Coordinates of C-alpha atoms in Angstrom, one line a residue:
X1237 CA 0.0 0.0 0.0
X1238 CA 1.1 3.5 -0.9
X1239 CA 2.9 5.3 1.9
X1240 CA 0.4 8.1 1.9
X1241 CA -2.9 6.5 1.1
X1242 CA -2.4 3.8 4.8
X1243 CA -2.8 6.7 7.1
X1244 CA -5.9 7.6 4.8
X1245 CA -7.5 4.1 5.0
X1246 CA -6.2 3.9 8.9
X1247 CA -8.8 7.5 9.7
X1248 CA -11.2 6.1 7.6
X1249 CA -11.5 3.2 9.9
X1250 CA -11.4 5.5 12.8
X1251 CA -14.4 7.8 11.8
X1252 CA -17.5 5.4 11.8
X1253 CA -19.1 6.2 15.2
X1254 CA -15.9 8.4 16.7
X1255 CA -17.8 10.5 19.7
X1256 CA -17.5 14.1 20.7
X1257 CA -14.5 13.9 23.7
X1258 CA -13.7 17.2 25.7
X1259 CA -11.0 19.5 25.1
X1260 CA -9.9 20.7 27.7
X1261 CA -6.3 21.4 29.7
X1262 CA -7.1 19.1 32.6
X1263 CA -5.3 19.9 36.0
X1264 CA -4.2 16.9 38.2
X1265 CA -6.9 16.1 39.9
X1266 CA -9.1 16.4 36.9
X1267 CA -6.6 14.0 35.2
X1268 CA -6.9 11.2 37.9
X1269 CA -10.4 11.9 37.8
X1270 CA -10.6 11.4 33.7
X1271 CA -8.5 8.3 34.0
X1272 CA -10.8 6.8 36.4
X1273 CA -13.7 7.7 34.1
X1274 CA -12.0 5.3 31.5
X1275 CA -11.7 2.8 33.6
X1276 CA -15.0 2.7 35.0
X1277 CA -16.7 2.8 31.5
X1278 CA -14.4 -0.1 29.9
X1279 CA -13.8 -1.7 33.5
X1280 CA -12.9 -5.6 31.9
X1281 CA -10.2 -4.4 29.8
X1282 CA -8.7 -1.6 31.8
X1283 CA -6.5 -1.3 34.8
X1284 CA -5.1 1.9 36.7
X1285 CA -1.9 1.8 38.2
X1286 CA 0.8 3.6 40.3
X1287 CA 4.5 3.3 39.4
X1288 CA 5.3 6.2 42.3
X1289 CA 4.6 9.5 43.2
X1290 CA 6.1 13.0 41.9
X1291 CA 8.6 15.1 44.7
X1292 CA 5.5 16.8 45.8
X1293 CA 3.3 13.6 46.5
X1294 CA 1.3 13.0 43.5
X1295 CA 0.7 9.8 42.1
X1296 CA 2.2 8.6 38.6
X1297 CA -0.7 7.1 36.9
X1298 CA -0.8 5.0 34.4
X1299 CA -3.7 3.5 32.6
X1300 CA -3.5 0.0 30.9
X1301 CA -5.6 -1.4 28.1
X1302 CA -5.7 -5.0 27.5
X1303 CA -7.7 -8.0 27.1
X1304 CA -6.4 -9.2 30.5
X1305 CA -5.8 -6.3 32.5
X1306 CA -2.7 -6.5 34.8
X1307 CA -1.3 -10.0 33.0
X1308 CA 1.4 -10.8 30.5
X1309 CA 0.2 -13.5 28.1
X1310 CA 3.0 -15.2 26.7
X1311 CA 3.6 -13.8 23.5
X1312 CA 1.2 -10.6 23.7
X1313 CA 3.8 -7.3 23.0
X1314 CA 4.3 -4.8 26.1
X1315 CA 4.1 -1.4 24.7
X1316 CA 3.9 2.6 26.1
X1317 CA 3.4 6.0 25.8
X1318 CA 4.7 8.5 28.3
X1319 CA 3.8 12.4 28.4
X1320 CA 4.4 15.5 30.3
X1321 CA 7.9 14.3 31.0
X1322 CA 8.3 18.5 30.9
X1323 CA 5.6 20.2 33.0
X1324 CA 5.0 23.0 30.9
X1325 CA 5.2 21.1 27.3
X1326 CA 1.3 19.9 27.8
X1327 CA 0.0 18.6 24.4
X1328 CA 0.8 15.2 25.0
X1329 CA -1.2 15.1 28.6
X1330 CA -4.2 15.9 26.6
X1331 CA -3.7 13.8 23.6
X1332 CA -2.9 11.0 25.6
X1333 CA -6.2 11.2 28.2
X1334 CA -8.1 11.4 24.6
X1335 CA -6.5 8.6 23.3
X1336 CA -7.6 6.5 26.5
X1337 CA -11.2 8.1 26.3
X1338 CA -11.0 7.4 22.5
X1339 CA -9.7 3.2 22.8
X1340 CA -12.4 2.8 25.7
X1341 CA -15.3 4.0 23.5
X1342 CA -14.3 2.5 19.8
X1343 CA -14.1 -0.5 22.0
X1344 CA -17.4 -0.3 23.2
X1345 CA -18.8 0.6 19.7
X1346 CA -17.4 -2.6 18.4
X1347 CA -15.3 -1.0 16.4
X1348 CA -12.7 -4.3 14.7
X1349 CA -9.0 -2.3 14.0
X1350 CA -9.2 -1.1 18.0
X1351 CA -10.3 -4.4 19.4
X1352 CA -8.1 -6.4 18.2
X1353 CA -5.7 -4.0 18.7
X1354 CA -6.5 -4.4 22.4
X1355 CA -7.0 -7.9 22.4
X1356 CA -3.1 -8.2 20.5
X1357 CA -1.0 -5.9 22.5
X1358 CA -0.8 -4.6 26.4
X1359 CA -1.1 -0.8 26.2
X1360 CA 0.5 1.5 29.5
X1361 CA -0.3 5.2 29.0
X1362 CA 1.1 7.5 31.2
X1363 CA -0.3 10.9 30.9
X1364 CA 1.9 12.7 33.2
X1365 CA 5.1 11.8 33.9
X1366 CA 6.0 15.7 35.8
X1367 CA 2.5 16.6 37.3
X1368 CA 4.4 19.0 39.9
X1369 CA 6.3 20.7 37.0
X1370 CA 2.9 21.2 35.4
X1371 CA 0.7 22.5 38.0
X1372 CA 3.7 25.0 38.0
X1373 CA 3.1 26.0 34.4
X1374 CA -0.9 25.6 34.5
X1375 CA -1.3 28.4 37.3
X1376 CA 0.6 30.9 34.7
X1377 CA -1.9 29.8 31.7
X1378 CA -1.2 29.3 27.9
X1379 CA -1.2 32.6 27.7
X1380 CA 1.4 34.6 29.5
X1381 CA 3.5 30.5 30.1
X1382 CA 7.1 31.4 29.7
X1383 CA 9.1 29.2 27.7
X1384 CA 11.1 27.4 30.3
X1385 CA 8.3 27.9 33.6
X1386 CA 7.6 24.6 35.0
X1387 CA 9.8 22.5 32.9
X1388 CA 11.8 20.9 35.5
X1389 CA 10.3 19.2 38.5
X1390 CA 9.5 20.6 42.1
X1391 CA 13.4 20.2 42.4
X1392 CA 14.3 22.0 39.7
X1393 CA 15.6 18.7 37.5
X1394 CA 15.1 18.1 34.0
X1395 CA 13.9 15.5 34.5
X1396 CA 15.3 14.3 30.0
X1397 CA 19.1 15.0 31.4
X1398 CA 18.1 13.0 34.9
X1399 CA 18.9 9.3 33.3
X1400 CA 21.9 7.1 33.9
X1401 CA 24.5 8.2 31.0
X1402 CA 24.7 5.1 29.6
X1403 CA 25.6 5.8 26.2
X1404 CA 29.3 6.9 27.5
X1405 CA 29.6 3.0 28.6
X1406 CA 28.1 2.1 25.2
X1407 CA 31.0 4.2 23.4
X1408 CA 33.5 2.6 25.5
X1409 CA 32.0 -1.3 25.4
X1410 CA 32.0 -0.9 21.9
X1411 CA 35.9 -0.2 21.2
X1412 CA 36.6 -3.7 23.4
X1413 CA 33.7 -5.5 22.6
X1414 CA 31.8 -5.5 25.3
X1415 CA 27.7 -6.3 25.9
X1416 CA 26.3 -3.9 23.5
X1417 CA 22.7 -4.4 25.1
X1418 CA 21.3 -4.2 28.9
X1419 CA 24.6 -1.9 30.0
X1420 CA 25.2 -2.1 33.4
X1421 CA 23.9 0.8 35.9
X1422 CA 26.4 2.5 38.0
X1423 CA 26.4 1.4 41.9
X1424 CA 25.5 4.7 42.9
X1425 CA 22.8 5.5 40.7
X1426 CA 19.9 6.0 42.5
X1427 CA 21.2 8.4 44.4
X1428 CA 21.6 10.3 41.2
X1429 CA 18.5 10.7 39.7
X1430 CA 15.0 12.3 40.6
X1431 CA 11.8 10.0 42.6
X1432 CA 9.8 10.7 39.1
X1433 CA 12.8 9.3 37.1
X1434 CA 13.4 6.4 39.7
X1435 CA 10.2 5.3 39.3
X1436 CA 10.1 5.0 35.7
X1437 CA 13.4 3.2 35.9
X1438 CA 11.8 0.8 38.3
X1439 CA 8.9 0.6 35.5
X1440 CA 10.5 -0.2 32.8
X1441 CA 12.6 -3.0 34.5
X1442 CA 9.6 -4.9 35.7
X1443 CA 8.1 -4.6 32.7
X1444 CA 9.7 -6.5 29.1
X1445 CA 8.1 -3.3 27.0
X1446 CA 9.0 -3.6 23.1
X1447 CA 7.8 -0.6 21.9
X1448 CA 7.5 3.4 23.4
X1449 CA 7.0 7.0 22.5
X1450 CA 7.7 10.1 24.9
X1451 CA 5.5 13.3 23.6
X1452 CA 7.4 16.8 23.7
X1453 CA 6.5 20.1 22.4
X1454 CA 8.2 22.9 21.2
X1455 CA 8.7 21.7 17.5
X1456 CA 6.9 19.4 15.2
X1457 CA 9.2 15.9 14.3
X1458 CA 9.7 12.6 15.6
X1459 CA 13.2 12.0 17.0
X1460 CA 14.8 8.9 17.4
X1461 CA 18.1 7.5 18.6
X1462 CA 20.8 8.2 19.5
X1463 CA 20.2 11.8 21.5
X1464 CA 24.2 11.7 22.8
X1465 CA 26.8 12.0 19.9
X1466 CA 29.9 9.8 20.8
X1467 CA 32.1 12.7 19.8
X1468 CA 32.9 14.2 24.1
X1469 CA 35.4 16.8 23.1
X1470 CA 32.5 19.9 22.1
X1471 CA 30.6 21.2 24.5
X1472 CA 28.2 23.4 22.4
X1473 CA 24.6 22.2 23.2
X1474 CA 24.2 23.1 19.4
X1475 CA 26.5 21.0 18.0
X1476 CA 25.1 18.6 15.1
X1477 CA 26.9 14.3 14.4
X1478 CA 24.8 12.3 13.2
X1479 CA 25.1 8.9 15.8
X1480 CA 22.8 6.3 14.4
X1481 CA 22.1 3.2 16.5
X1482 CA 22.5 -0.4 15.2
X1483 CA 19.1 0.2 14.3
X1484 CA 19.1 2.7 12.4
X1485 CA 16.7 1.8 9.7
X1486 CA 14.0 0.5 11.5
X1487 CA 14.0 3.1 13.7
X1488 CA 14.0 5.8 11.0
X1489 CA 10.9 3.5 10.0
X1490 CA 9.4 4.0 12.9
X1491 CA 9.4 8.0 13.2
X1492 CA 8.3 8.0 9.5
X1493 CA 5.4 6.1 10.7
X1494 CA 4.1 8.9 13.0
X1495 CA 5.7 11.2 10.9
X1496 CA 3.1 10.4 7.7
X1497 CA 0.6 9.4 9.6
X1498 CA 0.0 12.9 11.8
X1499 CA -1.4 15.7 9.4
X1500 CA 1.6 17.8 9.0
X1501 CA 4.6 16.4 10.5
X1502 CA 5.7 14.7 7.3
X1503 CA 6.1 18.1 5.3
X1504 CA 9.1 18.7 7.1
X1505 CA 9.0 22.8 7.2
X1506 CA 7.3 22.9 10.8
X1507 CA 7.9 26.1 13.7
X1508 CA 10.7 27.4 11.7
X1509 CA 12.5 24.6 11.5
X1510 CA 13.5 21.8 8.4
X1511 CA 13.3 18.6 9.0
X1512 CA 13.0 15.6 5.8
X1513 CA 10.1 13.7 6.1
X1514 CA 9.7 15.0 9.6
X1515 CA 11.9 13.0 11.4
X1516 CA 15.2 13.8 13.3
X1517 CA 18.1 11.5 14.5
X1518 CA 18.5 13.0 17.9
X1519 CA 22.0 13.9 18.0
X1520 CA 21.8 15.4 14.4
X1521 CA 19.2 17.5 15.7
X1522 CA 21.4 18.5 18.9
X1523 CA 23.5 16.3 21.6
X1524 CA 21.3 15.8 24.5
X1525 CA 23.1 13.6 27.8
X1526 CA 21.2 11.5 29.9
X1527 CA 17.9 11.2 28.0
X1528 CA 15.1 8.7 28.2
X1529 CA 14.8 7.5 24.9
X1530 CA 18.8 6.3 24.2
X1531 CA 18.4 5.1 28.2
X1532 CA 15.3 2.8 26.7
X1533 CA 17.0 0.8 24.2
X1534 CA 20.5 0.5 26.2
X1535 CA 19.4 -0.5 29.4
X1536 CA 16.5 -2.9 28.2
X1537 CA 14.4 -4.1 25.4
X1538 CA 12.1 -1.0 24.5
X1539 CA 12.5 0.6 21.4
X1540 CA 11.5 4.6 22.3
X1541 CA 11.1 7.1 20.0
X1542 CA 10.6 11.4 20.9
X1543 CA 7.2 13.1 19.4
X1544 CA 7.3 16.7 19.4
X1545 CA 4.1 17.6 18.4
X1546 CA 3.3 21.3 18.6
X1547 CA 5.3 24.5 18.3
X1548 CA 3.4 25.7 21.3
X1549 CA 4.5 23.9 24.3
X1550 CA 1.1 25.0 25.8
X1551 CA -1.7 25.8 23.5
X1552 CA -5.2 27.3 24.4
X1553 CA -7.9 25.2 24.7
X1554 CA -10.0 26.0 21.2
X1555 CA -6.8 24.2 19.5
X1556 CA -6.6 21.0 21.3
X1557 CA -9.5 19.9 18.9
X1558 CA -7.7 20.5 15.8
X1559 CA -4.2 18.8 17.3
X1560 CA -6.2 15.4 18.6
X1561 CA -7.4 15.3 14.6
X1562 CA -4.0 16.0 13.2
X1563 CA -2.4 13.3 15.8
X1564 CA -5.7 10.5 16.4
X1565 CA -4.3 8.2 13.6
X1566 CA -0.8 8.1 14.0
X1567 CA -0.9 7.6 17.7
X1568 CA -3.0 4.5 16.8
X1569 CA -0.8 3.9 14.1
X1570 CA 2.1 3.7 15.9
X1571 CA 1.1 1.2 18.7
X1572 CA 0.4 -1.1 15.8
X1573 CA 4.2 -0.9 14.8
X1574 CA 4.9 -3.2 18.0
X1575 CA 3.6 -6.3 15.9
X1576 CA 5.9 -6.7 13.1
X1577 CA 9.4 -8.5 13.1
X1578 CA 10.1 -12.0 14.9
X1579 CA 8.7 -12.9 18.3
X1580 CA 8.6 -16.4 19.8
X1581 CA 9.4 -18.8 23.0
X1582 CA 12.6 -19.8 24.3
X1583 CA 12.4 -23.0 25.9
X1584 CA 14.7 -25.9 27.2
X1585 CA 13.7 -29.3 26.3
X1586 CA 10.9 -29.8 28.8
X1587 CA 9.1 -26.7 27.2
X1588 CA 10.1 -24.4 30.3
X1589 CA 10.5 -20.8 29.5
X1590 CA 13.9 -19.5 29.6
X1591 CA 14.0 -16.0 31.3
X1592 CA 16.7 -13.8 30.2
X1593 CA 18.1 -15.9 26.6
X1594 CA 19.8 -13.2 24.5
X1595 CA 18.4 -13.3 20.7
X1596 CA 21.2 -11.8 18.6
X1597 CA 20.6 -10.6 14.6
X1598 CA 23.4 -11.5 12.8
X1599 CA 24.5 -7.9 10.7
X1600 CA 22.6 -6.2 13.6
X1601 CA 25.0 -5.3 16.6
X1602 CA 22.2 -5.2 19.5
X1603 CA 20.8 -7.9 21.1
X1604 CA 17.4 -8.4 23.3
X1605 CA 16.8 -10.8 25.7
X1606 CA 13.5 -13.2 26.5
X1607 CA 10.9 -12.1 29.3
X1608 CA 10.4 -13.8 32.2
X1609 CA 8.1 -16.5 30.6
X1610 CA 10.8 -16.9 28.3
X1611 CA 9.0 -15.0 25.3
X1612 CA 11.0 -12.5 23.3
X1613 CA 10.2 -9.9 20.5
X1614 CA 12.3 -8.6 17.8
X1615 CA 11.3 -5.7 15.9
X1616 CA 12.9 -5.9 12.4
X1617 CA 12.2 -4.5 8.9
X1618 CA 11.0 -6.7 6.5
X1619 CA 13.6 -9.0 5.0
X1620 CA 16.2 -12.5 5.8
X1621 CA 17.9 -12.7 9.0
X1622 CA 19.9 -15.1 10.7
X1623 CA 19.0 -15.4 14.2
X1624 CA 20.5 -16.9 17.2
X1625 CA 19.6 -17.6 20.7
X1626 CA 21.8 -18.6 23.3
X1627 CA 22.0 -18.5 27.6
X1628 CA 24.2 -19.6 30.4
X1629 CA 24.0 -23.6 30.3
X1630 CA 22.5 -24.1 27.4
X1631 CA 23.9 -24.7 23.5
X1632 CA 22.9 -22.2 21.5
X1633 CA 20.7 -22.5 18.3
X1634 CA 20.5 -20.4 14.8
X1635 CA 18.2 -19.9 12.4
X1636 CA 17.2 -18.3 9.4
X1637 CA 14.3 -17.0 9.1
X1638 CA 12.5 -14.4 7.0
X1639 CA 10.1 -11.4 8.1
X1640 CA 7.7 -9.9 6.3
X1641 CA 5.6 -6.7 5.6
X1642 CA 2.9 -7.4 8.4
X1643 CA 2.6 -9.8 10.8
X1644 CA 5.4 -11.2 13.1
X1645 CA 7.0 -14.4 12.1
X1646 CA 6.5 -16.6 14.7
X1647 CA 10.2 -18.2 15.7
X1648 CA 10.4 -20.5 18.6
X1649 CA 14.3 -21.9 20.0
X1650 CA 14.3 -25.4 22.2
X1651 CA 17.1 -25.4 23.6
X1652 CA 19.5 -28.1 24.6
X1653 CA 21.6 -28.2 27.6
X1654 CA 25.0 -27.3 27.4
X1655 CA 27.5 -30.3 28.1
X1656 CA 30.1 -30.5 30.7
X1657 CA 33.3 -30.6 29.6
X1658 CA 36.9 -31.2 31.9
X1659 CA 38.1 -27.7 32.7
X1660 CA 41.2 -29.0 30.5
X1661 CA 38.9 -28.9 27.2
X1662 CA 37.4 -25.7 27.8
X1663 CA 38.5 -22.6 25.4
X1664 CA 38.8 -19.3 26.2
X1665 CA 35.5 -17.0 24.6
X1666 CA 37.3 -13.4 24.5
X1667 CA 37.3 -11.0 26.3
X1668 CA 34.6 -10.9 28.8
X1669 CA 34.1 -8.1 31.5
X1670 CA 31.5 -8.3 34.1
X1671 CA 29.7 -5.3 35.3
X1672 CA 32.0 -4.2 37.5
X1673 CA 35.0 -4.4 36.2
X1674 CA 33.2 -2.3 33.3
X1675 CA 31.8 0.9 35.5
X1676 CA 35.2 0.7 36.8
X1677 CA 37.2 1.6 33.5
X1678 CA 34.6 3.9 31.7
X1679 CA 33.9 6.1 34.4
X1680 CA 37.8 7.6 34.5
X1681 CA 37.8 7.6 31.1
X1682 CA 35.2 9.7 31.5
X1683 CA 36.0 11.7 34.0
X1684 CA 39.0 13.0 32.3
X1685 CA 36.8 13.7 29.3
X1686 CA 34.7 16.4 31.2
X1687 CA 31.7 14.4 31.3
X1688 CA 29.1 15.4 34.2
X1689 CA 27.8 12.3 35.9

């Protein structure tokens, strides 16, 4: 299907019955209160959830859609959207308590794209990830907001330059080798970072997402990774390398997927600014340290992208209409990029799950690993790939195997136990470093460099 005529055919599917919502900027109490709302109309396939509370005390909500609210089936793709990560950038609060409003109600209609859509895939939507940073910029209004006023949480922290710097380990790991997936957290590191961000840490450790989007506002693109440039020695926060991840392509895919799907995005000439097809790498765009999205595919399986969807950071209410239009389809649209690539079971020869296998893409230099029940996803672009799956005791098996333009292949690996040889037989596998030993040469390195920790 034509690139432009799928988001056409997607809104079309969307129309039939869609209801009148409220637009509204809703404060916090009038957020918990709309998220409760949702749940109460679409109780058997909702579920509301804390992962923490904010500096000042307020809850982090998040609302979950699924067929079987607050349970991982085997096989059944984790996926989120998180918004308000800046207090005063507001668009993607309100789009996002829509977007719950909107899946509860097309359910209830009947309505076959956004059923199965639940019924396929376990949906977490956070629609405030700072709610002290934007009662902060609420009380001053959209119209007299300044550009920066409640940004940063009650203690003043951005809270998109407040994640482990794990892409300086990356750099490092790379030039000897080491695990180029699931880098190791510093010791120290909770002391380092804010309750909002600790909490989404936790999150997203307890949970084997596959697919994610933050939504930003102050421009109109969809950024993707890597935000941090390899290249330490400049310290404009202007400076421009492009620093594409092993996944460069798909993830280019995926931004182009929002990107053509939202009204305007994909004409590229957006708040002043150029950008082709409407998509950025992040570092291309400008170096940012410490930032959610590169922390999401380094430190576990989640592939996360960075909407920025209006050139007002905090538009008045009579054009929150007109942006839930322009954004309806490709936030739909984008959930549905969680089903596409390889997913399967890892097992050992008495059909038990195997938590934690790695699944490693040959020509692709990041690996995932399987979920608890042993199942794992791979997002890949259509094509062949030879894929192996190993862990600790077991032999490891290869395959090839080839994906296609819609559905996930379905690739399962039984795998055998791993021999026992005499320690005289056993060969040396390179150079291996354990956690440790790795924190403890990056961080000199990057000390020296200048590099704020």
């Amino acid at each position: 299907m034509a690139r432009w005529l799928r988001p056409l055919v997607g809104a079309l599917l969307l129309l039939e019955g869609a209801a009148a919502l409220s637009f509204l900027h809703h404060r916090y109490e009038e957020l918990v209160q709309a998220l409760f709302r949702v749940q109460s109309q679409c109780p058997y396939v909702t579920r509301i959830y804390s992962i923490g509370r904010s500096v000042e005390g307020r809850h982090l909500y998040v609302l979950e859609f699924s067929d079987y609210p607050g349970i991982h089936e085997p096989l059944e793709p984790e996926f989120k959207y998180v918004g308000n990560m800046h207090g005063n950038e507001v668009l993607g609060r309100e789009l996002l308590l829509q977007l719950s409003e909107f899946l509860c109600e097309e359910y209830r209609r009947g309505n076959e794209r956004i059923t199965r859509l639940i019924h396929d895939t376990r949906i977490h939507i956070m629609p405030s990830m700072n709610p002290d940073g934007y009662e902060v910029a609420a009380k001053q209004g959209p119209d007299s907001n300044g550009y920066l006023t409640g940004r940063n949480n009650a203690n003043g922290v951005d809270l998109n330059r407040n994640f482990p710097d794990l892409n300086t380990l990356m750099y490092y790991s790379r030039e000897i080798s080491g695990p180029n997936h699931h880098i190791p957290l510093p010791d120290n590191w909770k002391s380092q970072v804010e309750p909002e961000t600790l909490a989404v840490i936790q999150w997203i450790s307890s949970y084997n997402f596959v697919l994610s989007a933050n939504l930003h506002g102050g421009a109109v693109v969809a950024n993707y990774p890597y935000d941090k440039s390899q290249d330490q020695r400049f310290r404009s926060h202007r400076r421009t390398v492009n620093t594409p991840t092993p996944d460069d392509k798909l993830f280019q895919k995926l931004a182009k997927t929002y990107s053509y799907a939202h009204s305007w995005m994909h004409r590229g000439w957006n708040c002043g600014d150029y950008f082709a097809d409407g998509i950025t790498n992040g570092a291309s765009w400008y170096s940012l340290s410490k930032g959610m999205q590169d922390f999401n595919y380094l430190y576990t399986n989640c592939f996360e992208i960075t909407l920025e969807l209006s050139c007002n950071k905090f538009p008045p209410e009579e054009d929150l209409e007109r942006q839930w239009m322009a954004n309806r389809e490709a936030l739909v649209a984008f959930i549905e990029e969680v089903h596409q690539g390889i997913k399967g079971m890892v097992s050992d020869e008495n059909n038990n799950g195997i938590a934690g296998a790695v699944i490693s893409v040959q020509g692709i230099s990041h690996d995932i690993t399987s979920g608890d029940m042993g199942d794992y996803f791979r997002l890949l672009l259509p094509g062949t790939y030879t894929v192996t799956a190993s862990a600790e005791g077991y032999q490891p098996l290869t395959v090839t195997t080839t994906v296609g333009p819609a559905a996930p292949s379905l690739v399962h690996f039984q795998l055998k136990q791993e021999v026992v040889r005499k320690p005289a037989e056993r060969k040396a596998s390179g150079t291996r470093m354990n956690n440790k030993a790795l924190q403890k040469k990056v961080v000199p390195r990057a000390a020296r460099r200048g590099t704020q920790r």
